[in-house]
Amino acid sequence: MDMNIELIKSAIPLLIAGAGITVEITALSVFFGMLIGIIVALARLSDVKVLRWLGNVYVDFIRGTPLLIQIFLVYFALPSIIGSRVDAFFAAISACSINSGAYVAEVFRGGIQSIDVGQMEAGRSLGMTWWQTMRYIILPQAFKRIIPPLGNEFIAMLKDSSLVSVIGFEELTRRGQLIIARTYASFEIWMAVAIMYLILTFTVARLTGILERKFDTK
């Protein structure tokens, strides 16, 4: 079968625009996911039983249910509770951020627990509070160690963000679907979409490697 090169060339600008939206969704989702994740990680490491329980329930529920269902809950189920329609962009970012937060929480928890307990004891012996020790001593060291898994989470979210196409959000996958609906060129367009995802994930992997070397995370 001959590939329609001209068709692919004409579709590239639309796909690049979709790829930009995919990167935007991913970056915002991982950013907010990191904020959620560090809070949940600290809750799960807390001595307060209620906080540990809430953190465990959140992580278990999010990791135990598909992202697609979480998107449906935010976009279709939430409006019936709040009484108004939810914007597709808000639903996409919210669902992906909540999903990412559960995985990032485990990354942060593992990173924090990998730091020698003597670090916390040393900070407390210097008169620092638990939070001060965590903020100035533990977290900076833990962050260096979690760069590789955070990079993996970014790559995973890049690919998983394609699921927001089910609510009509026009990221890379949705743009590909719309072009195919108009041209019926499934093979050419899906190959172009796949290559764009490959370029994005490869770029993130290389950037993660640069950060690893910069912070000497070995």
PDB file of C-alpha atoms in Angstrom:
ATOM      1  CA  MET A   1       0.000   0.000   0.000  1.00  0.00           C
ATOM      2  CA  ASP A   2       1.343   3.393  -1.021  1.00  0.00           C
ATOM      3  CA  MET A   3       1.421   6.078   1.646  1.00  0.00           C
ATOM      4  CA  ASN A   4      -0.181   9.404   0.824  1.00  0.00           C
ATOM      5  CA  ILE A   5       2.748  11.670   1.691  1.00  0.00           C
ATOM      6  CA  GLU A   6       0.931  14.826   0.637  1.00  0.00           C
ATOM      7  CA  LEU A   7      -1.928  14.008   2.963  1.00  0.00           C
ATOM      8  CA  ILE A   8       0.484  13.519   5.863  1.00  0.00           C
ATOM      9  CA  LYS A   9       2.190  16.829   5.078  1.00  0.00           C
ATOM     10  CA  SER A  10      -1.144  18.648   5.079  1.00  0.00           C
ATOM     11  CA  ALA A  11      -2.102  17.034   8.403  1.00  0.00           C
ATOM     12  CA  ILE A  12       1.170  17.828  10.186  1.00  0.00           C
ATOM     13  CA  PRO A  13       0.252  21.419  11.239  1.00  0.00           C
ATOM     14  CA  LEU A  14      -2.999  20.222  12.850  1.00  0.00           C
ATOM     15  CA  LEU A  15      -1.219  17.345  14.567  1.00  0.00           C
ATOM     16  CA  ILE A  16       1.535  19.629  15.850  1.00  0.00           C
ATOM     17  CA  ALA A  17      -1.129  21.922  17.329  1.00  0.00           C
ATOM     18  CA  GLY A  18      -2.686  18.875  18.985  1.00  0.00           C
ATOM     19  CA  ALA A  19       0.718  17.802  20.284  1.00  0.00           C
ATOM     20  CA  GLY A  20       1.118  21.232  21.858  1.00  0.00           C
ATOM     21  CA  ILE A  21      -2.165  20.768  23.706  1.00  0.00           C
ATOM     22  CA  THR A  22      -1.030  17.289  24.796  1.00  0.00           C
ATOM     23  CA  VAL A  23       2.170  18.757  26.258  1.00  0.00           C
ATOM     24  CA  GLU A  24       0.149  21.495  27.979  1.00  0.00           C
ATOM     25  CA  ILE A  25      -2.227  18.970  29.561  1.00  0.00           C
ATOM     26  CA  THR A  26       0.679  16.774  30.643  1.00  0.00           C
ATOM     27  CA  ALA A  27       2.762  19.607  32.108  1.00  0.00           C
ATOM     28  CA  LEU A  28      -0.147  21.068  34.071  1.00  0.00           C
ATOM     29  CA  SER A  29      -1.311  17.645  35.248  1.00  0.00           C
ATOM     30  CA  VAL A  30       2.124  16.582  36.483  1.00  0.00           C
ATOM     31  CA  PHE A  31       2.683  20.003  38.094  1.00  0.00           C
ATOM     32  CA  PHE A  32      -0.570  19.848  40.053  1.00  0.00           C
ATOM     33  CA  GLY A  33       0.011  16.142  40.566  1.00  0.00           C
ATOM     34  CA  MET A  34       3.318  16.961  42.269  1.00  0.00           C
ATOM     35  CA  LEU A  35       1.574  19.412  44.595  1.00  0.00           C
ATOM     36  CA  ILE A  36      -1.042  16.799  45.448  1.00  0.00           C
ATOM     37  CA  GLY A  37       1.541  14.041  45.632  1.00  0.00           C
ATOM     38  CA  ILE A  38       3.847  15.696  48.136  1.00  0.00           C
ATOM     39  CA  ILE A  39       0.894  16.527  50.407  1.00  0.00           C
ATOM     40  CA  VAL A  40      -0.409  12.967  50.219  1.00  0.00           C
ATOM     41  CA  ALA A  41       3.083  11.511  50.712  1.00  0.00           C
ATOM     42  CA  LEU A  42       3.599  13.573  53.873  1.00  0.00           C
ATOM     43  CA  ALA A  43       0.126  12.551  55.062  1.00  0.00           C
ATOM     44  CA  ARG A  44       0.981   8.880  54.572  1.00  0.00           C
ATOM     45  CA  LEU A  45       4.203   9.356  56.538  1.00  0.00           C
ATOM     46  CA  SER A  46       2.474  11.324  59.271  1.00  0.00           C
ATOM     47  CA  ASP A  47       2.048  10.073  62.834  1.00  0.00           C
ATOM     48  CA  VAL A  48      -1.593  11.181  62.672  1.00  0.00           C
ATOM     49  CA  LYS A  49      -3.645   8.066  61.975  1.00  0.00           C
ATOM     50  CA  VAL A  50      -6.497   9.906  60.231  1.00  0.00           C
ATOM     51  CA  LEU A  51      -4.103  11.565  57.763  1.00  0.00           C
ATOM     52  CA  ARG A  52      -2.426   8.224  57.023  1.00  0.00           C
ATOM     53  CA  TRP A  53      -5.832   6.619  56.457  1.00  0.00           C
ATOM     54  CA  LEU A  54      -7.015   9.390  54.126  1.00  0.00           C
ATOM     55  CA  GLY A  55      -3.752   9.239  52.171  1.00  0.00           C
ATOM     56  CA  ASN A  56      -3.991   5.461  51.834  1.00  0.00           C
ATOM     57  CA  VAL A  57      -7.621   5.603  50.672  1.00  0.00           C
ATOM     58  CA  TYR A  58      -6.819   8.240  48.054  1.00  0.00           C
ATOM     59  CA  VAL A  59      -3.820   6.357  46.638  1.00  0.00           C
ATOM     60  CA  ASP A  60      -5.572   2.976  46.654  1.00  0.00           C
ATOM     61  CA  PHE A  61      -8.711   4.329  44.975  1.00  0.00           C
ATOM     62  CA  ILE A  62      -6.932   6.295  42.251  1.00  0.00           C
ATOM     63  CA  ARG A  63      -4.384   3.593  41.465  1.00  0.00           C
ATOM     64  CA  GLY A  64      -7.094   0.926  41.565  1.00  0.00           C
ATOM     65  CA  THR A  65      -9.440   2.575  39.056  1.00  0.00           C
ATOM     66  CA  PRO A  66      -8.850   3.420  35.366  1.00  0.00           C
ATOM     67  CA  LEU A  67      -8.058   7.007  34.401  1.00  0.00           C
ATOM     68  CA  LEU A  68     -10.876   6.797  31.858  1.00  0.00           C
ATOM     69  CA  ILE A  69     -13.420   6.248  34.656  1.00  0.00           C
ATOM     70  CA  GLN A  70     -11.927   9.149  36.605  1.00  0.00           C
ATOM     71  CA  ILE A  71     -12.351  11.415  33.564  1.00  0.00           C
ATOM     72  CA  PHE A  72     -15.985  10.305  33.262  1.00  0.00           C
ATOM     73  CA  LEU A  73     -16.566  10.985  36.965  1.00  0.00           C
ATOM     74  CA  VAL A  74     -15.285  14.547  36.657  1.00  0.00           C
ATOM     75  CA  TYR A  75     -16.885  15.382  33.309  1.00  0.00           C
ATOM     76  CA  PHE A  76     -20.212  13.525  33.502  1.00  0.00           C
ATOM     77  CA  ALA A  77     -20.886  12.730  37.175  1.00  0.00           C
ATOM     78  CA  LEU A  78     -19.627  15.930  38.837  1.00  0.00           C
ATOM     79  CA  PRO A  79     -22.127  18.206  37.004  1.00  0.00           C
ATOM     80  CA  SER A  80     -25.019  16.251  38.536  1.00  0.00           C
ATOM     81  CA  ILE A  81     -23.600  17.079  41.978  1.00  0.00           C
ATOM     82  CA  ILE A  82     -22.708  20.741  41.509  1.00  0.00           C
ATOM     83  CA  GLY A  83     -25.606  21.491  39.190  1.00  0.00           C
ATOM     84  CA  SER A  84     -23.622  22.986  36.314  1.00  0.00           C
ATOM     85  CA  ARG A  85     -21.661  21.793  33.321  1.00  0.00           C
ATOM     86  CA  VAL A  86     -17.925  21.156  33.686  1.00  0.00           C
ATOM     87  CA  ASP A  87     -15.572  22.625  31.091  1.00  0.00           C
ATOM     88  CA  ALA A  88     -13.705  19.962  29.095  1.00  0.00           C
ATOM     89  CA  PHE A  89     -10.318  21.578  29.789  1.00  0.00           C
ATOM     90  CA  PHE A  90     -11.036  21.722  33.531  1.00  0.00           C
ATOM     91  CA  ALA A  91     -12.214  18.105  33.509  1.00  0.00           C
ATOM     92  CA  ALA A  92      -9.115  16.948  31.618  1.00  0.00           C
ATOM     93  CA  ILE A  93      -6.648  18.758  33.890  1.00  0.00           C
ATOM     94  CA  SER A  94      -8.506  17.831  37.083  1.00  0.00           C
ATOM     95  CA  ALA A  95      -8.818  14.128  36.312  1.00  0.00           C
ATOM     96  CA  CYS A  96      -5.246  13.805  35.064  1.00  0.00           C
ATOM     97  CA  SER A  97      -3.855  15.794  38.019  1.00  0.00           C
ATOM     98  CA  ILE A  98      -5.739  13.691  40.552  1.00  0.00           C
ATOM     99  CA  ASN A  99      -4.556  10.537  38.809  1.00  0.00           C
ATOM    100  CA  SER A 100      -0.955  11.728  38.606  1.00  0.00           C
ATOM    101  CA  GLY A 101      -1.030  12.821  42.254  1.00  0.00           C
ATOM    102  CA  ALA A 102      -1.539   9.256  43.468  1.00  0.00           C
ATOM    103  CA  TYR A 103       1.480   7.949  41.571  1.00  0.00           C
ATOM    104  CA  VAL A 104       3.646  10.956  42.424  1.00  0.00           C
ATOM    105  CA  ALA A 105       2.706  10.482  46.094  1.00  0.00           C
ATOM    106  CA  GLU A 106       4.242   7.012  46.000  1.00  0.00           C
ATOM    107  CA  VAL A 107       7.319   8.373  44.246  1.00  0.00           C
ATOM    108  CA  PHE A 108       7.803  11.052  46.911  1.00  0.00           C
ATOM    109  CA  ARG A 109       7.116   8.600  49.732  1.00  0.00           C
ATOM    110  CA  GLY A 110       9.717   6.206  48.399  1.00  0.00           C
ATOM    111  CA  GLY A 111      12.210   9.031  47.936  1.00  0.00           C
ATOM    112  CA  ILE A 112      11.696  10.360  51.461  1.00  0.00           C
ATOM    113  CA  GLN A 113      11.966   6.916  53.013  1.00  0.00           C
ATOM    114  CA  SER A 114      15.201   6.287  51.106  1.00  0.00           C
ATOM    115  CA  ILE A 115      16.895   9.073  53.097  1.00  0.00           C
ATOM    116  CA  ASP A 116      18.705   7.829  56.188  1.00  0.00           C
ATOM    117  CA  VAL A 117      16.645   8.336  59.357  1.00  0.00           C
ATOM    118  CA  GLY A 118      19.713   9.908  60.927  1.00  0.00           C
ATOM    119  CA  GLN A 119      19.109  12.964  58.742  1.00  0.00           C
ATOM    120  CA  MET A 120      15.834  13.660  60.522  1.00  0.00           C
ATOM    121  CA  GLU A 121      17.392  13.036  63.907  1.00  0.00           C
ATOM    122  CA  ALA A 122      20.266  15.390  63.069  1.00  0.00           C
ATOM    123  CA  GLY A 123      17.866  18.140  62.065  1.00  0.00           C
ATOM    124  CA  ARG A 124      15.799  17.760  65.194  1.00  0.00           C
ATOM    125  CA  SER A 125      18.921  17.777  67.359  1.00  0.00           C
ATOM    126  CA  LEU A 126      19.792  21.172  65.840  1.00  0.00           C
ATOM    127  CA  GLY A 127      16.506  22.571  67.102  1.00  0.00           C
ATOM    128  CA  MET A 128      14.626  22.373  63.812  1.00  0.00           C
ATOM    129  CA  THR A 129      10.979  21.346  63.743  1.00  0.00           C
ATOM    130  CA  TRP A 130       9.819  18.243  61.877  1.00  0.00           C
ATOM    131  CA  TRP A 131       8.572  20.386  58.978  1.00  0.00           C
ATOM    132  CA  GLN A 132      11.748  22.477  58.853  1.00  0.00           C
ATOM    133  CA  THR A 133      13.880  19.342  58.778  1.00  0.00           C
ATOM    134  CA  MET A 134      11.694  17.881  56.055  1.00  0.00           C
ATOM    135  CA  ARG A 135      11.752  21.094  54.013  1.00  0.00           C
ATOM    136  CA  TYR A 136      15.436  22.004  54.256  1.00  0.00           C
ATOM    137  CA  ILE A 137      17.156  18.624  54.670  1.00  0.00           C
ATOM    138  CA  ILE A 138      15.037  15.633  53.642  1.00  0.00           C
ATOM    139  CA  LEU A 139      13.050  16.881  50.628  1.00  0.00           C
ATOM    140  CA  PRO A 140      16.022  18.406  48.735  1.00  0.00           C
ATOM    141  CA  GLN A 141      17.884  15.098  48.981  1.00  0.00           C
ATOM    142  CA  ALA A 142      14.788  13.076  48.133  1.00  0.00           C
ATOM    143  CA  PHE A 143      14.058  15.217  45.076  1.00  0.00           C
ATOM    144  CA  LYS A 144      17.407  14.308  43.525  1.00  0.00           C
ATOM    145  CA  ARG A 145      16.579  10.636  43.878  1.00  0.00           C
ATOM    146  CA  ILE A 146      13.073  10.836  42.443  1.00  0.00           C
ATOM    147  CA  ILE A 147      14.001  12.591  39.187  1.00  0.00           C
ATOM    148  CA  PRO A 148      14.032   9.300  37.175  1.00  0.00           C
ATOM    149  CA  PRO A 149      10.589   8.078  38.382  1.00  0.00           C
ATOM    150  CA  LEU A 150       9.154  11.582  37.938  1.00  0.00           C
ATOM    151  CA  GLY A 151      10.392  11.494  34.353  1.00  0.00           C
ATOM    152  CA  ASN A 152       8.667   8.137  33.914  1.00  0.00           C
ATOM    153  CA  GLU A 153       5.451   9.606  35.320  1.00  0.00           C
ATOM    154  CA  PHE A 154       5.649  12.485  32.824  1.00  0.00           C
ATOM    155  CA  ILE A 155       6.069  10.010  29.975  1.00  0.00           C
ATOM    156  CA  ALA A 156       3.181   7.883  31.238  1.00  0.00           C
ATOM    157  CA  MET A 157       0.935  10.948  31.499  1.00  0.00           C
ATOM    158  CA  LEU A 158       1.926  12.039  27.977  1.00  0.00           C
ATOM    159  CA  LYS A 159       0.483   8.789  26.669  1.00  0.00           C
ATOM    160  CA  ASP A 160      -2.445   8.552  29.092  1.00  0.00           C
ATOM    161  CA  SER A 161      -3.556  12.088  28.245  1.00  0.00           C
ATOM    162  CA  SER A 162      -4.864  10.647  24.985  1.00  0.00           C
ATOM    163  CA  LEU A 163      -7.847   9.399  27.005  1.00  0.00           C
ATOM    164  CA  VAL A 164      -9.225  12.927  27.334  1.00  0.00           C
ATOM    165  CA  SER A 165     -10.157  12.648  23.664  1.00  0.00           C
ATOM    166  CA  VAL A 166     -13.276  10.752  24.820  1.00  0.00           C
ATOM    167  CA  ILE A 167     -14.754  14.012  26.146  1.00  0.00           C
ATOM    168  CA  GLY A 168     -14.042  15.808  22.884  1.00  0.00           C
ATOM    169  CA  PHE A 169     -10.904  17.581  24.004  1.00  0.00           C
ATOM    170  CA  GLU A 170      -8.799  18.144  20.892  1.00  0.00           C
ATOM    171  CA  GLU A 171      -5.344  16.993  21.888  1.00  0.00           C
ATOM    172  CA  LEU A 172      -3.105  14.953  19.590  1.00  0.00           C
ATOM    173  CA  THR A 173      -5.175  11.765  19.500  1.00  0.00           C
ATOM    174  CA  ARG A 174      -8.454  13.611  18.999  1.00  0.00           C
ATOM    175  CA  ARG A 175      -6.957  15.685  16.184  1.00  0.00           C
ATOM    176  CA  GLY A 176      -5.898  12.446  14.518  1.00  0.00           C
ATOM    177  CA  GLN A 177      -9.427  11.045  14.843  1.00  0.00           C
ATOM    178  CA  LEU A 178     -10.945  14.169  13.291  1.00  0.00           C
ATOM    179  CA  ILE A 179      -8.539  14.095  10.346  1.00  0.00           C
ATOM    180  CA  ILE A 180      -9.258  10.409   9.745  1.00  0.00           C
ATOM    181  CA  ALA A 181     -13.015  11.060   9.846  1.00  0.00           C
ATOM    182  CA  ARG A 182     -12.515  13.545   7.015  1.00  0.00           C
ATOM    183  CA  THR A 183      -9.900  11.735   4.920  1.00  0.00           C
ATOM    184  CA  TYR A 184     -10.375   8.022   5.801  1.00  0.00           C
ATOM    185  CA  ALA A 185      -6.570   7.716   5.806  1.00  0.00           C
ATOM    186  CA  SER A 186      -6.291   5.666   8.991  1.00  0.00           C
ATOM    187  CA  PHE A 187      -2.853   4.160   8.435  1.00  0.00           C
ATOM    188  CA  GLU A 188      -1.068   7.366   7.445  1.00  0.00           C
ATOM    189  CA  ILE A 189      -2.577   9.514  10.202  1.00  0.00           C
ATOM    190  CA  TRP A 190      -2.199   7.007  13.020  1.00  0.00           C
ATOM    191  CA  MET A 191       1.416   6.443  12.016  1.00  0.00           C
ATOM    192  CA  ALA A 192       1.998  10.211  12.104  1.00  0.00           C
ATOM    193  CA  VAL A 193       0.330  10.413  15.528  1.00  0.00           C
ATOM    194  CA  ALA A 194       2.425   7.513  16.830  1.00  0.00           C
ATOM    195  CA  ILE A 195       5.647   9.133  15.596  1.00  0.00           C
ATOM    196  CA  MET A 196       4.724  12.416  17.306  1.00  0.00           C
ATOM    197  CA  TYR A 197       4.124  10.616  20.602  1.00  0.00           C
ATOM    198  CA  LEU A 198       7.458   8.850  20.139  1.00  0.00           C
ATOM    199  CA  ILE A 199       9.213  12.186  19.594  1.00  0.00           C
ATOM    200  CA  LEU A 200       7.588  13.655  22.711  1.00  0.00           C
ATOM    201  CA  THR A 201       8.430  10.711  24.972  1.00  0.00           C
ATOM    202  CA  PHE A 202      11.981  10.479  23.603  1.00  0.00           C
ATOM    203  CA  THR A 203      12.491  14.193  24.308  1.00  0.00           C
ATOM    204  CA  VAL A 204      11.260  13.825  27.886  1.00  0.00           C
ATOM    205  CA  ALA A 205      13.514  10.798  28.405  1.00  0.00           C
ATOM    206  CA  ARG A 206      16.540  12.743  27.191  1.00  0.00           C
ATOM    207  CA  LEU A 207      15.700  15.753  29.387  1.00  0.00           C
ATOM    208  CA  THR A 208      15.306  13.435  32.379  1.00  0.00           C
ATOM    209  CA  GLY A 209      18.731  11.985  31.643  1.00  0.00           C
ATOM    210  CA  ILE A 210      20.225  15.489  31.549  1.00  0.00           C
ATOM    211  CA  LEU A 211      18.676  16.297  34.946  1.00  0.00           C
ATOM    212  CA  GLU A 212      19.978  13.021  36.362  1.00  0.00           C
ATOM    213  CA  ARG A 213      23.512  13.883  35.337  1.00  0.00           C
ATOM    214  CA  LYS A 214      23.168  17.473  36.549  1.00  0.00           C
ATOM    215  CA  PHE A 215      22.044  16.434  40.014  1.00  0.00           C
ATOM    216  CA  ASP A 216      24.188  13.292  40.055  1.00  0.00           C
ATOM    217  CA  THR A 217      21.296  11.025  41.056  1.00  0.00           C
ATOM    218  CA  LYS A 218      23.227   7.764  40.676  1.00  0.00           C
TER     219      LYS A 218
END
